[in-house]
Coordinates of C-alpha atoms and ligand atoms in Angstrom, one line a residue:
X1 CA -10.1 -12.7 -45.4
X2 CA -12.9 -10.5 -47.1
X3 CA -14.6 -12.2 -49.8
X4 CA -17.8 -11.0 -49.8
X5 CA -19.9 -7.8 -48.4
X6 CA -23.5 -6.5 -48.7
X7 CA -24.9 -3.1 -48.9
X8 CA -28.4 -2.2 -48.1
X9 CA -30.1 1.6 -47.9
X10 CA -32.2 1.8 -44.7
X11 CA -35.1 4.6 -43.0
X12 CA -35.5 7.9 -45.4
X13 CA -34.0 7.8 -48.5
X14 CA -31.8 10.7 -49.3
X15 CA -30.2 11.9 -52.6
X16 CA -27.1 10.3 -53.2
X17 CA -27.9 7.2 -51.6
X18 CA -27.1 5.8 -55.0
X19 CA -24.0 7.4 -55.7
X20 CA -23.0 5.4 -52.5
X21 CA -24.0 2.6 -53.8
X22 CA -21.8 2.5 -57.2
X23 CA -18.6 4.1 -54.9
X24 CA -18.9 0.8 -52.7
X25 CA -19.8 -1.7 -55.6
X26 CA -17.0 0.1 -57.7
X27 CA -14.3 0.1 -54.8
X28 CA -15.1 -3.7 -53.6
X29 CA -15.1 -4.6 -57.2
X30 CA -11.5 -4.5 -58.2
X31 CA -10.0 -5.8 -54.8
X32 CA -12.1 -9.4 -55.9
X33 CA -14.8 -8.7 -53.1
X34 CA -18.5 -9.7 -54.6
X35 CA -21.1 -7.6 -53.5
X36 CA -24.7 -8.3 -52.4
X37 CA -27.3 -5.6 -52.8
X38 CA -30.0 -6.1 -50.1
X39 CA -33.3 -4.8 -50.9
X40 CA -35.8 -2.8 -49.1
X41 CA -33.7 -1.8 -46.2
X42 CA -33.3 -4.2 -42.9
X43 CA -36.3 -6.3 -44.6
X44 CA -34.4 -7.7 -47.4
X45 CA -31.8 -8.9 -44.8
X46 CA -34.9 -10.1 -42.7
X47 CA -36.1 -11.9 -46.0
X48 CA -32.8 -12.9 -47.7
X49 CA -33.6 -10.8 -50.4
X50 CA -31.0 -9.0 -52.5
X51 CA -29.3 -8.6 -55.9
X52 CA -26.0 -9.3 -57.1
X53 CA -24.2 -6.0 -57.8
X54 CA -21.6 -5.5 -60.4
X55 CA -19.4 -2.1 -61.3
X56 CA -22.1 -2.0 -64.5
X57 CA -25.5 -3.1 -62.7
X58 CA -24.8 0.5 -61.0
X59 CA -23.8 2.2 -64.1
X60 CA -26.2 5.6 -65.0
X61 CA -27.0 6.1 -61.1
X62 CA -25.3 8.5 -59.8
X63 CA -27.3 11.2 -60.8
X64 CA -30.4 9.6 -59.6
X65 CA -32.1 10.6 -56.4
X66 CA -33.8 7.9 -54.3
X67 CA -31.9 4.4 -53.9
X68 CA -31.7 1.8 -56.8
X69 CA -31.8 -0.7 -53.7
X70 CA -35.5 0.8 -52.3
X71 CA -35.5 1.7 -48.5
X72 CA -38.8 0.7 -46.4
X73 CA -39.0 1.6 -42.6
X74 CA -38.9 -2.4 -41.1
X75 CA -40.7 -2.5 -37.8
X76 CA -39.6 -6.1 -37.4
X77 CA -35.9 -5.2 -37.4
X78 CA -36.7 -3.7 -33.7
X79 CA -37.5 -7.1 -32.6
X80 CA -35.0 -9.7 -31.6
X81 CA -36.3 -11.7 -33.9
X82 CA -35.9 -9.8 -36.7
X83 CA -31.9 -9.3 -35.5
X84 CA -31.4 -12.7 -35.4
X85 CA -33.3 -13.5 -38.9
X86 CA -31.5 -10.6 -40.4
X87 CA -27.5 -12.3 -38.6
X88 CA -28.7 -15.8 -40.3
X89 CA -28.7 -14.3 -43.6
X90 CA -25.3 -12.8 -43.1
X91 CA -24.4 -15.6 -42.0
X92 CA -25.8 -18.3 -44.7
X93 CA -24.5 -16.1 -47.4
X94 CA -21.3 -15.7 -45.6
X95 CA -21.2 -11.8 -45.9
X96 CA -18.3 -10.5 -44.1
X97 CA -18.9 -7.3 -44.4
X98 CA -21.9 -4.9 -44.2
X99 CA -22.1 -1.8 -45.7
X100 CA -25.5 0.7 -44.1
X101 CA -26.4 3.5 -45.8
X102 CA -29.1 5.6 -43.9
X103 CA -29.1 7.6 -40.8
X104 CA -29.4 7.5 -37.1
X105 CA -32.3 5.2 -36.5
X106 CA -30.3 2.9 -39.4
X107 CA -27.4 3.0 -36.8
X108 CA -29.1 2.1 -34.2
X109 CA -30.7 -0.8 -36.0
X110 CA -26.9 -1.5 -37.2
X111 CA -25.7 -1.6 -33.8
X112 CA -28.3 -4.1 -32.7
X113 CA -27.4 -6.3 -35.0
X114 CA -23.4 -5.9 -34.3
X115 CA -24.0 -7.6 -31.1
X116 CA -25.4 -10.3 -33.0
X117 CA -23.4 -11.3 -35.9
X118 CA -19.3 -11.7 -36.7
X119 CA -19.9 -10.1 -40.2
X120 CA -18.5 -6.8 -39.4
X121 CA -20.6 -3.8 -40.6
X122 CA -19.4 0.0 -41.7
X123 CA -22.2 2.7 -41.5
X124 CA -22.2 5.5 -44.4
X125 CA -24.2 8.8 -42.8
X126 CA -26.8 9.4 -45.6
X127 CA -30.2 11.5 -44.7
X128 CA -31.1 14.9 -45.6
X129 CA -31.6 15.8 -41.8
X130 CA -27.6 16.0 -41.1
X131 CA -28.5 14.7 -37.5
X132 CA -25.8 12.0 -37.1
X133 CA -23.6 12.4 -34.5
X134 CA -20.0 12.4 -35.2
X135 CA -20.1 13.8 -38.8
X136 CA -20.5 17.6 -39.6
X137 CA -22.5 16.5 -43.0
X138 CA -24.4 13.5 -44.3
X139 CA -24.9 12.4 -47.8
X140 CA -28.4 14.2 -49.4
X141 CA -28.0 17.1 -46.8
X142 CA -27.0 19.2 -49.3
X143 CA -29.2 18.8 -52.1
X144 CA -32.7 18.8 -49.9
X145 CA -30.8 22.9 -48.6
X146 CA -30.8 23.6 -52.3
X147 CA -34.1 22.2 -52.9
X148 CA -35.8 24.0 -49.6
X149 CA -33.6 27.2 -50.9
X150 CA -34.9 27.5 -54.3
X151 CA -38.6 26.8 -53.5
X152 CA -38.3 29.4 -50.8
X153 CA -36.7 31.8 -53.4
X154 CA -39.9 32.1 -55.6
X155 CA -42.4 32.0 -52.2
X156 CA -40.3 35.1 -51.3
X157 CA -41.6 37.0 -54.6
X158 CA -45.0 36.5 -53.8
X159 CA -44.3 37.8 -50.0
X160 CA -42.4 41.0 -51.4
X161 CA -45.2 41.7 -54.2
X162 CA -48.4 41.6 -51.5
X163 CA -46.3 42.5 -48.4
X164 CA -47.1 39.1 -46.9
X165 CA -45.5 36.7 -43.9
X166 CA -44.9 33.6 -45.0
X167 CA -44.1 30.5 -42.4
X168 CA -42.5 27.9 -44.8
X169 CA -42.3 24.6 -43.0
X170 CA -39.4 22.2 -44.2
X171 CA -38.4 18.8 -43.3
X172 CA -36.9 17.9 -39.6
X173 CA -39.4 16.4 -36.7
X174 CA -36.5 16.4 -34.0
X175 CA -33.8 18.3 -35.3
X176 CA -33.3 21.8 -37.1
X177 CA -30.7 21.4 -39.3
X178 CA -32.0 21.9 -42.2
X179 CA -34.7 24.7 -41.3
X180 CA -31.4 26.1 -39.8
X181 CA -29.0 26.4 -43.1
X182 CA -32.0 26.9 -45.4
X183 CA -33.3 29.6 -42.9
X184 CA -29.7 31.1 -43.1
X185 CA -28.8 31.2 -46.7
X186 CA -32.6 32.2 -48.1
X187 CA -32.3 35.6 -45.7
X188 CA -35.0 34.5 -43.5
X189 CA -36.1 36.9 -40.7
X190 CA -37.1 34.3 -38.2
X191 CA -36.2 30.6 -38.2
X192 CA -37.7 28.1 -35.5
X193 CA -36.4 25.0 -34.3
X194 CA -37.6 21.9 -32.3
X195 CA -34.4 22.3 -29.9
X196 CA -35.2 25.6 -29.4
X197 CA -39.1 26.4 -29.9
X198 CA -40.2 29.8 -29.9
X199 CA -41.8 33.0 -28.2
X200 CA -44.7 34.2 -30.5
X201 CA -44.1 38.0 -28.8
X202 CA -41.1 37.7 -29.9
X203 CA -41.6 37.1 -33.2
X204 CA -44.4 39.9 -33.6
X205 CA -42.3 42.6 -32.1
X206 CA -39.6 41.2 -34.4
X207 CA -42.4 41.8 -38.0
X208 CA -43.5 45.0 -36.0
X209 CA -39.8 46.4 -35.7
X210 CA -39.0 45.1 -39.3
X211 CA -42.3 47.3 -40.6
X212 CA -40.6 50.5 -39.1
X213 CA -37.6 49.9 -41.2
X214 CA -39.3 50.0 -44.2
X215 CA -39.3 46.2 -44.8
X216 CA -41.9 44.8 -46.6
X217 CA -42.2 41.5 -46.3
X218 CA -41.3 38.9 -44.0
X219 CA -40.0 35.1 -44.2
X220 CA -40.0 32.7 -41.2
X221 CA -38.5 29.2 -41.6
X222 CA -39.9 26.4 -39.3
X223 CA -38.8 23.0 -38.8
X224 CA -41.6 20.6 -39.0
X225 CA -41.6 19.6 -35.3
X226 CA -42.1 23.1 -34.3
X227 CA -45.2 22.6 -32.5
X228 CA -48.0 25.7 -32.8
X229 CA -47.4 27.1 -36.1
X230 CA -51.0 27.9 -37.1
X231 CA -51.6 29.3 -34.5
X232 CA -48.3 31.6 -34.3
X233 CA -49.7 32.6 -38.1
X234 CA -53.2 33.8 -36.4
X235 CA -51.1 35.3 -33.5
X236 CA -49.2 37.8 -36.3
X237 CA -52.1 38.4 -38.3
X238 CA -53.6 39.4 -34.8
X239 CA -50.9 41.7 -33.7
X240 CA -49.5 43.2 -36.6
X241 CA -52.5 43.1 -39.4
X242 CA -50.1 41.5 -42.0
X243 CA -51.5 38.9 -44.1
X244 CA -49.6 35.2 -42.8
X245 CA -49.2 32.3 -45.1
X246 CA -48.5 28.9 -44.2
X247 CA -46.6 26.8 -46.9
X248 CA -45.3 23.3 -46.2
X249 CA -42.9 22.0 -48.3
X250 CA -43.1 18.6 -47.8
X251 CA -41.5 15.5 -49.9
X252 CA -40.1 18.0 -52.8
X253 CA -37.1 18.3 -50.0
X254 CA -36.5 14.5 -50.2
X255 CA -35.8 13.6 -53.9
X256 CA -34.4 15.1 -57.0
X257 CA -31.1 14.8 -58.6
X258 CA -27.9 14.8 -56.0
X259 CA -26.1 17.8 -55.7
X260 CA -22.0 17.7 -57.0
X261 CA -21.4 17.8 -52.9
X262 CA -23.8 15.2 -52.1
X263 CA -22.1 13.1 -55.0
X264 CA -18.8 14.1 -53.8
X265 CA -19.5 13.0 -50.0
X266 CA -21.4 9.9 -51.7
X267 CA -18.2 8.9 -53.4
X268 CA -15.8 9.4 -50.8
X269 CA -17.5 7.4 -47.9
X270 CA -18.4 4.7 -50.3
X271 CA -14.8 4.1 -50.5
X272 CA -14.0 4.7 -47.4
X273 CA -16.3 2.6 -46.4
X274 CA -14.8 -0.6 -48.4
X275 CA -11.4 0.7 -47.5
X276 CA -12.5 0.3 -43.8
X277 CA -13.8 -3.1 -43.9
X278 CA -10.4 -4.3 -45.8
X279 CA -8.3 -3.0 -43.3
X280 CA -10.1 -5.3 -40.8
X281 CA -12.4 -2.8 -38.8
X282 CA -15.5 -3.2 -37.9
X283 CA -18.8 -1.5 -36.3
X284 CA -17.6 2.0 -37.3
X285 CA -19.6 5.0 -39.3
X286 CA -18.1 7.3 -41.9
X287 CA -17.5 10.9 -40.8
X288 CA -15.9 14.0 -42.7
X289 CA -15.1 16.7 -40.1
X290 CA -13.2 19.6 -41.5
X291 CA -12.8 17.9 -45.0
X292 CA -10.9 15.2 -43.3
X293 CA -12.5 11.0 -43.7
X294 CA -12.5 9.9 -40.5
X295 CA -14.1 6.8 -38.4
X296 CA -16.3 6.3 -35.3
X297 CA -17.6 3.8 -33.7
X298 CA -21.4 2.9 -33.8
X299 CA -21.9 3.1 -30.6
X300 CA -20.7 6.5 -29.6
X301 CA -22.2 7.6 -32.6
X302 CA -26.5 6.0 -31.1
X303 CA -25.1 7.1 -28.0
X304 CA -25.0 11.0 -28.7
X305 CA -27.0 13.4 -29.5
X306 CA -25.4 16.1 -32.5
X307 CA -25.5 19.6 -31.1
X308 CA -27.0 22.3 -33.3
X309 CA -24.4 25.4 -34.2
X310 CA -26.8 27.8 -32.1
X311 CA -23.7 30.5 -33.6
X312 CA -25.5 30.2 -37.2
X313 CA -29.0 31.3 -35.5
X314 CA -27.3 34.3 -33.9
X315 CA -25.8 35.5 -37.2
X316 CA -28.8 34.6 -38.5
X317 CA -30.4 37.0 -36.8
X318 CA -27.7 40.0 -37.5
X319 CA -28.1 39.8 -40.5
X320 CA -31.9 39.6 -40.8
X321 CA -31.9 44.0 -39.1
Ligands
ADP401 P1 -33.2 6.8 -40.5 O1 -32.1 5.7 -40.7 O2 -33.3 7.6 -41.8 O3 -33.0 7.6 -39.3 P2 -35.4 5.3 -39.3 O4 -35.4 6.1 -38.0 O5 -36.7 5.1 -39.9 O6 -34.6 6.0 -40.4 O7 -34.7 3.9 -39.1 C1 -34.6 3.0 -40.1 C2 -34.8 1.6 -39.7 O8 -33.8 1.2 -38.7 C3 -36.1 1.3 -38.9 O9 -37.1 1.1 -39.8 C4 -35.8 0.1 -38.1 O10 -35.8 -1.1 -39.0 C5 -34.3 0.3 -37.8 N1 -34.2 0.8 -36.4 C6 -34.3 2.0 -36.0 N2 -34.1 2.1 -34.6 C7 -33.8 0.9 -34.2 C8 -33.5 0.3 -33.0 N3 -33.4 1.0 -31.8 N4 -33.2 -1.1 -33.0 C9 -33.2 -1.8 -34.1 N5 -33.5 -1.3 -35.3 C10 -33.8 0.0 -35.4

């Protein structure tokens, strides 16, 4: 029977992570399951270090962004060493139950340790670069759009008034998720990708064209792992005279207050999350696909690779004429 379970953040933080938090603490509460809080990611299950959580040591977090828990990137917890430290702890504190909260690296680390330990362990997708496969969103996706939208809002006043190109760079080293929607919803003319890179000609014929129509300003969103931004800035100052601004957004994207949807998806996998280790399964991740909780297992979720909705770049462009 489930007696006792453990939750621990892991890799980036990402708002809402605490929401999570309180929803599992909150659900296990009441069905007589105690909860341990692990700190500092994989380490504190490394280090048998945690705190005991209770429905009102997570009261007044779940407006908070950034995890009550702390997250580190743990370096040992590749090791097999660090697997086997992190199973005796489960083991010693007889946990039965593990709750992840973090994103695909997290997984990964989560189903290295599945082969290792009985305690049976639940992943909750929680990072703001909504790259888990299986899942069309992740907890703190939201909120960093919003962020990355309302920053790129007042950046556009400044290209309108002096008839400037901005290149905003926002979060994502391997995927373009984010620069994706945010590129979308804040009307940008061009928006690069690390799937997809980019042709520089391209993008000068594109500023070129957009001149001719009377536009006077420019906006191109880049995910961070674009490789050769600075140089595509010289490139357009080059070919089309117009003065190019690089801004990168940087760790702004990462905290702030959750959003009411990254709340909302916080609260719903937390429980589903609890309700999944109750009804006895194990080594699966949290997914909502069409508003619809559903479950999959670790592995196929480290084993694939989420596919980018190449449809939103198309309409993207449409609607940038
Ligand atoms: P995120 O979960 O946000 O993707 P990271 O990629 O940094 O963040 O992963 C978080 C942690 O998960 C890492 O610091 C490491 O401890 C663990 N981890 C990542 N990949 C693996 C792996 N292949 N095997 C074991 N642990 C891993």
């Amino acid at each position: 029977m489930l007696k006792r379970i453990g939750v621990v953040t892991s890799g980036g933080d990402a708002p809402g992570m605490n929401a999570a938090i309180r929803a599992v603490v909150r659900t296990a509460y009441p069905k007589g399951l105690q909860v341990y809080g692990f700190l500092r990611g994989y380490e504190g299950l490394i280090n048998n270090s945690f705190m005991r959580l209770d429905p009102r040591a997570v009261g007044g977090i779940i407006h908070l962004g950034g995890t009550i828990l702390r997250t580190i990137r743990c370096p040992e917890f590749r090791t097999r060493k660090g697997i086997k430290k992190a199973a005796e702890t489960l083991e010693k504190n007889r946990i039965d139950g593990l709750v992840v909260i973090g994103g695909n690296g997290s997984f990964r680390g989560a189903y290295a340790l599945s082969k290792q330990t009985d305690t049976a362990i639940v992943g909750v997708p929680a990072t703001i670069d909504n790259d888990v496969y299986g899942t069309e969103e992740t907890i703190g996706f939201d909120t960093a759009v919003n962020t990355a939208v309302s920053e790129i809002d007042k950046i556009r006043d400044t290209a309108v008034s002096h008839e400037r190109v901005f290149i905003v760079e926002v979060m994502g080293r391997k995927r373009g998720f984010l620069a994706l929607t945010v590129g979308l919803t804040v009307g940008a003319e061009n928006i690069l990708v690390p799937e997809l890179g980019f042709n520089a000609d391209e993008i000068c014929n594109d500023i070129l064209e957009s001149i001719k129509k009377g536009k006077r300003s420019s906006i191109i969103v880049a995910a961070e792992g674009v490789k050769g931004t600075r140089k595509l800035a010289k490139q357009i100052h080059k070919r089309t005279g117009c003065e190019v601004r690089l801004t990168v957004l940087g760790h702004v994207q990462r905290g702030g207050h959750p959003t009411a949807r990254s709340r909302m998806l916080a609260c719903l996998f937390g429980e589903k999350a609890v309700e999944t280790l109750l009804n006895k399964e194990e080594d699966k991740i949290i997914c909502i696909n069409r508003n619809q909780l559903t479950t999959l297992s670790l592995k196929e979720t480290v084993k694939h690779e989420k596919p980018l909705n190449t449809e939103l770049l198309e309409l993207a462009k449409r609607l940038a004429v």
